[in-house]
């Protein structure tokens, strides 16, 4: 599998989702890295549209769940239904058994529903009663959340945030991009994707195997580990980092950086990972895995500020 086979997919998504090329790249990186994606942004920035567009060009089952405060865990995982004819219980699978799951406004559901996703995202299985059921080999959770509303929402716990490979923030399009959005309203056929060129699951698995062959040098592995360790022992690198940090990233961050840097290098047509590939995926990998101190919040320091300082103080090999 060659990276240029994904060019048609990237071009289609880039035409359909105007002004959100970074979101398009992030979705493809998560798809190739076999990870899950959390998208955060203001309403109307095409978060849901982007995810539905990706699902529309991939072979597999797609399901969208609108998360609400009255949702129950069984609405996700399924439940045992009593069959009067046989006097036995029969398991009815829930939406989690689809290949691609859109969890829309995930922070509107209570914690017990959010936690129902934990086992499926981390272990690709769910447990109902005393039985465990395996999920499809191609299983991708794409979740959205709105950052401005707090009434009727439930902040995702750190344990669940860590299950997401990427945390992407989307922003408003610029003037030219917004004009292009208006043009697309008058010519919707321009964004149609040829159904004959849909990507099969075999194509995706072959691409994942190709990504694993991208060379990552020992020096860059040390660079990845140094970056992640700097989130845990920031006092060894910079006094400001030590003042801002409350909790650092786990080894999951190192694993995610390795996988995502390889995927981005492959999408760029490279046969090896460079420091630039690591730095490109670093914000989305670390943004939700570090917890800032109250002092940092008082000084209006964001995770992105913290990550930018990391890049400045951790030496590139």
Short mmCIF file of C-alpha atoms in Angstrom, two decimals:
data_model
loop_
_atom_site.label_atom_id
_atom_site.label_comp_id
_atom_site.label_asym_id
_atom_site.label_seq_id
_atom_site.Cartn_x
_atom_site.Cartn_y
_atom_site.Cartn_z
CA UNK A 1 0.00 0.00 0.00
CA UNK A 2 1.38 3.38 -1.08
CA UNK A 3 0.53 6.72 0.52
CA UNK A 4 -0.62 8.14 -2.81
CA UNK A 5 -3.62 5.80 -2.66
CA UNK A 6 -4.90 8.03 0.14
CA UNK A 7 -4.52 11.20 -1.93
CA UNK A 8 -8.02 10.88 -3.38
CA UNK A 9 -9.43 10.53 0.12
CA UNK A 10 -7.49 13.52 1.42
CA UNK A 11 -8.53 15.64 -1.54
CA UNK A 12 -12.18 14.70 -1.17
CA UNK A 13 -12.25 15.48 2.54
CA UNK A 14 -10.31 18.69 1.98
CA UNK A 15 -12.88 19.86 -0.59
CA UNK A 16 -15.86 18.87 1.50
CA UNK A 17 -14.51 20.23 4.81
CA UNK A 18 -13.28 23.68 3.87
CA UNK A 19 -10.81 25.37 6.20
CA UNK A 20 -10.21 22.34 8.44
CA UNK A 21 -7.26 20.63 6.77
CA UNK A 22 -5.62 19.94 10.12
CA UNK A 23 -8.77 18.10 11.24
CA UNK A 24 -8.71 16.06 8.03
CA UNK A 25 -5.05 15.13 8.61
CA UNK A 26 -5.81 14.21 12.22
CA UNK A 27 -8.67 11.90 11.23
CA UNK A 28 -6.45 10.08 8.75
CA UNK A 29 -3.61 9.78 11.29
CA UNK A 30 -6.00 8.22 13.82
CA UNK A 31 -7.39 5.88 11.18
CA UNK A 32 -3.89 4.71 10.24
CA UNK A 33 -2.74 4.52 13.88
CA UNK A 34 -5.76 2.48 15.03
CA UNK A 35 -6.74 5.10 17.60
CA UNK A 36 -9.68 7.24 18.62
CA UNK A 37 -10.24 10.96 18.07
CA UNK A 38 -11.78 13.70 20.23
CA UNK A 39 -12.72 16.88 18.35
CA UNK A 40 -13.43 20.08 20.26
CA UNK A 41 -14.71 23.30 18.77
CA UNK A 42 -17.48 25.87 18.58
CA UNK A 43 -20.83 24.90 17.00
CA UNK A 44 -21.00 25.05 13.21
CA UNK A 45 -17.34 24.29 12.46
CA UNK A 46 -18.09 21.06 10.55
CA UNK A 47 -16.93 18.67 13.27
CA UNK A 48 -19.80 16.25 12.77
CA UNK A 49 -19.80 16.78 9.00
CA UNK A 50 -16.10 15.91 8.77
CA UNK A 51 -16.54 12.67 10.67
CA UNK A 52 -19.60 11.63 8.64
CA UNK A 53 -17.70 12.43 5.43
CA UNK A 54 -14.85 10.14 6.47
CA UNK A 55 -17.25 7.35 7.38
CA UNK A 56 -19.00 7.72 4.02
CA UNK A 57 -15.90 6.74 2.02
CA UNK A 58 -14.83 3.77 4.15
CA UNK A 59 -16.28 0.29 3.87
CA UNK A 60 -17.94 -0.58 7.15
CA UNK A 61 -20.88 0.10 9.43
CA UNK A 62 -21.35 3.65 10.68
CA UNK A 63 -23.51 4.76 13.58
CA UNK A 64 -24.11 8.15 15.14
CA UNK A 65 -25.13 8.58 18.77
CA UNK A 66 -26.38 11.90 20.08
CA UNK A 67 -25.25 11.92 23.69
CA UNK A 68 -27.91 13.28 26.08
CA UNK A 69 -28.27 13.40 29.88
CA UNK A 70 -30.88 10.62 29.86
CA UNK A 71 -28.69 8.14 27.94
CA UNK A 72 -27.97 4.81 29.67
CA UNK A 73 -24.90 2.53 29.38
CA UNK A 74 -27.09 -0.18 27.81
CA UNK A 75 -27.90 2.27 25.02
CA UNK A 76 -24.25 1.93 23.99
CA UNK A 77 -23.16 -1.61 24.78
CA UNK A 78 -26.47 -3.44 24.36
CA UNK A 79 -28.35 -5.63 26.81
CA UNK A 80 -29.74 -9.10 27.43
CA UNK A 81 -33.36 -9.44 26.29
CA UNK A 82 -35.58 -12.18 27.68
CA UNK A 83 -37.13 -14.33 24.94
CA UNK A 84 -40.46 -15.70 26.12
CA UNK A 85 -40.56 -18.37 23.40
CA UNK A 86 -37.29 -19.99 24.48
CA UNK A 87 -37.29 -18.87 28.13
CA UNK A 88 -33.72 -17.66 27.63
CA UNK A 89 -31.91 -14.35 27.53
CA UNK A 90 -30.58 -13.20 24.16
CA UNK A 91 -27.94 -10.49 23.81
CA UNK A 92 -28.89 -7.57 21.60
CA UNK A 93 -25.72 -5.65 20.62
CA UNK A 94 -25.67 -1.88 20.88
CA UNK A 95 -24.13 0.81 18.66
CA UNK A 96 -20.59 -0.01 19.86
CA UNK A 97 -20.57 -3.02 17.54
CA UNK A 98 -20.30 -0.79 14.46
CA UNK A 99 -16.97 -0.11 12.73
CA UNK A 100 -17.13 3.68 13.01
CA UNK A 101 -18.95 5.34 15.89
CA UNK A 102 -19.68 9.06 16.07
CA UNK A 103 -20.23 10.09 19.68
CA UNK A 104 -21.76 13.52 19.14
CA UNK A 105 -21.45 15.97 22.05
CA UNK A 106 -19.98 13.30 24.28
CA UNK A 107 -19.79 15.64 27.27
CA UNK A 108 -23.60 15.86 27.47
CA UNK A 109 -23.92 12.30 28.82
CA UNK A 110 -23.38 11.50 32.53
CA UNK A 111 -20.16 9.80 33.71
CA UNK A 112 -21.68 6.31 33.91
CA UNK A 113 -22.43 6.48 30.18
CA UNK A 114 -19.03 7.94 29.32
CA UNK A 115 -17.36 5.13 31.28
CA UNK A 116 -19.23 2.57 29.16
CA UNK A 117 -16.84 3.54 26.36
CA UNK A 118 -13.68 2.86 28.38
CA UNK A 119 -13.44 -0.91 27.91
CA UNK A 120 -14.40 -0.75 24.25
CA UNK A 121 -11.86 1.98 23.41
CA UNK A 122 -8.97 0.43 25.31
CA UNK A 123 -9.51 -3.31 24.86
CA UNK A 124 -11.81 -3.57 21.80
CA UNK A 125 -14.33 -5.61 23.77
CA UNK A 126 -17.33 -5.12 26.05
CA UNK A 127 -18.58 -7.11 29.01
CA UNK A 128 -22.29 -7.56 29.70
CA UNK A 129 -23.09 -9.60 32.77
CA UNK A 130 -20.68 -12.54 32.79
CA UNK A 131 -19.97 -12.59 29.06
CA UNK A 132 -17.38 -10.69 27.03
CA UNK A 133 -17.97 -9.81 23.40
CA UNK A 134 -15.28 -8.83 20.90
CA UNK A 135 -15.73 -5.71 18.79
CA UNK A 136 -14.93 -5.52 15.04
CA UNK A 137 -11.28 -5.41 14.03
CA UNK A 138 -11.87 -2.02 12.46
CA UNK A 139 -13.27 0.02 15.33
CA UNK A 140 -12.94 3.79 15.48
CA UNK A 141 -14.59 6.18 17.96
CA UNK A 142 -14.81 9.79 16.79
CA UNK A 143 -16.23 12.06 19.48
CA UNK A 144 -17.14 15.75 19.48
CA UNK A 145 -17.63 18.18 22.32
CA UNK A 146 -18.60 21.83 22.68
CA UNK A 147 -16.18 23.89 24.83
CA UNK A 148 -18.45 26.85 25.59
CA UNK A 149 -21.48 25.33 27.28
CA UNK A 150 -21.27 24.07 30.86
CA UNK A 151 -24.92 23.80 31.87
CA UNK A 152 -26.13 20.26 31.35
CA UNK A 153 -22.65 18.94 30.49
CA UNK A 154 -20.26 16.58 32.25
CA UNK A 155 -16.52 17.08 31.90
CA UNK A 156 -14.76 14.00 30.60
CA UNK A 157 -12.60 12.40 33.31
CA UNK A 158 -8.85 12.17 32.75
CA UNK A 159 -9.06 8.35 32.65
CA UNK A 160 -11.32 8.49 29.61
CA UNK A 161 -9.46 11.34 27.90
CA UNK A 162 -6.34 9.17 27.94
CA UNK A 163 -8.15 6.60 25.80
CA UNK A 164 -8.29 9.06 22.92
CA UNK A 165 -5.24 9.00 20.70
CA UNK A 166 -5.78 12.60 19.54
CA UNK A 167 -7.48 15.67 20.98
CA UNK A 168 -8.00 18.17 18.17
CA UNK A 169 -9.23 21.74 18.53
CA UNK A 170 -10.84 23.34 15.50
CA UNK A 171 -11.12 27.07 14.90
CA UNK A 172 -13.08 29.40 12.63
CA UNK A 173 -12.25 29.50 8.90
CA UNK A 174 -10.67 32.62 7.42
CA UNK A 175 -12.49 34.97 5.02
CA UNK A 176 -11.51 33.17 1.79
CA UNK A 177 -12.41 29.77 3.23
CA UNK A 178 -15.82 31.00 4.38
CA UNK A 179 -16.53 32.36 0.92
CA UNK A 180 -15.67 28.94 -0.51
CA UNK A 181 -18.14 27.36 1.92
CA UNK A 182 -20.88 29.57 0.50
CA UNK A 183 -19.88 28.57 -3.04
CA UNK A 184 -20.24 24.89 -2.15
CA UNK A 185 -23.86 25.51 -1.18
CA UNK A 186 -24.57 26.41 -4.81
CA UNK A 187 -22.64 23.44 -6.24
CA UNK A 188 -22.99 20.46 -3.85
CA UNK A 189 -22.07 17.99 -6.62
CA UNK A 190 -18.47 19.22 -6.38
CA UNK A 191 -18.05 17.36 -3.12
CA UNK A 192 -19.46 14.01 -4.22
CA UNK A 193 -17.10 11.05 -3.85
CA UNK A 194 -17.04 8.23 -6.38
CA UNK A 195 -18.55 5.21 -4.63
CA UNK A 196 -16.39 2.87 -6.70
CA UNK A 197 -13.26 4.27 -5.08
CA UNK A 198 -14.35 3.65 -1.50
CA UNK A 199 -11.63 2.30 0.74
CA UNK A 200 -12.14 -1.25 1.88
CA UNK A 201 -11.14 -2.51 5.29
CA UNK A 202 -8.41 -4.54 3.59
CA UNK A 203 -6.99 -1.29 2.18
CA UNK A 204 -6.92 0.26 5.64
CA UNK A 205 -5.24 -2.76 7.25
CA UNK A 206 -2.64 -2.82 4.45
CA UNK A 207 -1.96 0.87 5.00
CA UNK A 208 -1.54 0.27 8.73
CA UNK A 209 1.01 -2.45 7.98
CA UNK A 210 2.87 -0.05 5.69
CA UNK A 211 2.90 2.63 8.42
CA UNK A 212 4.56 0.19 10.82
CA UNK A 213 7.46 -0.17 8.35
CA UNK A 214 8.32 3.54 8.45
CA UNK A 215 11.78 3.82 9.99
CA UNK A 216 12.14 5.50 13.39
CA UNK A 217 15.73 5.93 14.55
CA UNK A 218 16.91 5.18 18.08
CA UNK A 219 17.79 8.85 18.57
CA UNK A 220 14.24 9.94 17.78
CA UNK A 221 12.85 7.30 20.13
CA UNK A 222 14.98 8.92 22.83
CA UNK A 223 13.62 12.32 21.75
CA UNK A 224 10.04 11.06 22.19
CA UNK A 225 10.79 9.62 25.62
CA UNK A 226 12.57 12.83 26.69
CA UNK A 227 9.55 14.94 25.70
CA UNK A 228 7.14 12.75 27.64
CA UNK A 229 9.44 12.52 30.67
CA UNK A 230 9.72 16.32 30.67
CA UNK A 231 5.99 16.47 31.43
CA UNK A 232 6.63 14.39 34.57
CA UNK A 233 9.86 15.98 35.83
CA UNK A 234 9.63 19.53 34.40
CA UNK A 235 11.90 20.95 37.09
CA UNK A 236 14.83 19.28 35.31
CA UNK A 237 14.14 21.33 32.18
CA UNK A 238 12.52 24.66 33.01
CA UNK A 239 11.25 26.42 36.17
CA UNK A 240 8.11 27.68 34.41
CA UNK A 241 7.20 24.16 33.33
CA UNK A 242 7.60 22.99 36.93
CA UNK A 243 5.33 25.79 38.12
CA UNK A 244 2.66 25.01 35.53
CA UNK A 245 2.63 21.22 35.79
CA UNK A 246 0.38 19.18 38.06
CA UNK A 247 0.45 15.73 36.45
CA UNK A 248 2.44 14.52 33.48
CA UNK A 249 1.71 12.10 30.64
CA UNK A 250 1.84 8.33 30.96
CA UNK A 251 3.73 5.92 28.66
CA UNK A 252 0.60 5.90 26.51
CA UNK A 253 1.78 9.29 25.27
CA UNK A 254 5.12 7.83 24.14
CA UNK A 255 3.34 5.00 22.32
CA UNK A 256 0.91 7.43 20.71
CA UNK A 257 3.70 9.76 19.57
CA UNK A 258 5.53 6.86 17.95
CA UNK A 259 2.48 5.56 16.10
CA UNK A 260 1.22 8.97 15.00
CA UNK A 261 4.61 10.27 13.87
CA UNK A 262 5.02 7.18 11.68
CA UNK A 263 1.51 7.65 10.24
CA UNK A 264 2.12 11.33 9.44
CA UNK A 265 5.49 10.56 7.85
CA UNK A 266 3.84 7.87 5.70
CA UNK A 267 1.07 10.25 4.62
CA UNK A 268 3.79 12.72 3.61
CA UNK A 269 5.39 10.06 1.43
CA UNK A 270 8.47 9.69 3.64
CA UNK A 271 10.22 6.44 4.46
CA UNK A 272 11.51 7.62 7.83
CA UNK A 273 10.35 9.78 10.73
CA UNK A 274 11.94 13.20 11.24
CA UNK A 275 11.73 15.54 14.28
CA UNK A 276 9.25 17.67 12.31
CA UNK A 277 6.83 14.74 12.08
CA UNK A 278 6.98 14.26 15.85
CA UNK A 279 6.48 17.97 16.50
CA UNK A 280 3.48 18.08 14.14
CA UNK A 281 1.50 15.45 16.08
CA UNK A 282 2.77 16.43 19.55
CA UNK A 283 0.04 18.97 20.49
CA UNK A 284 -2.82 16.59 19.68
CA UNK A 285 -1.15 13.73 21.54
CA UNK A 286 -0.30 15.67 24.72
CA UNK A 287 -3.09 18.26 24.91
CA UNK A 288 -5.41 15.99 26.91
CA UNK A 289 -2.74 14.04 28.77
CA UNK A 290 -1.23 16.78 30.92
CA UNK A 291 -2.93 18.43 33.86
CA UNK A 292 -1.96 22.01 34.65
CA UNK A 293 -1.66 23.54 38.10
CA UNK A 294 -4.06 26.11 39.53
CA UNK A 295 -1.27 28.66 39.23
CA UNK A 296 -1.03 28.01 35.49
CA UNK A 297 -4.78 28.42 35.09
CA UNK A 298 -4.65 31.69 37.04
CA UNK A 299 -1.96 32.92 34.63
CA UNK A 300 -4.11 31.88 31.62
CA UNK A 301 -1.59 29.20 30.63
CA UNK A 302 -3.12 26.57 28.37
CA UNK A 303 -1.85 23.07 27.52
CA UNK A 304 -0.76 24.47 24.16
CA UNK A 305 1.48 27.01 25.92
CA UNK A 306 2.94 24.19 27.99
CA UNK A 307 3.61 22.08 24.89
CA UNK A 308 5.22 24.98 23.05
CA UNK A 309 7.62 25.49 25.95
CA UNK A 310 8.40 21.77 25.91
CA UNK A 311 9.50 22.03 22.30
CA UNK A 312 11.75 24.94 23.22
CA UNK A 313 13.54 23.29 26.16
CA UNK A 314 13.82 19.62 25.06
CA UNK A 315 16.82 19.25 22.77
CA UNK A 316 16.41 17.77 19.29
CA UNK A 317 18.95 14.98 18.64
#
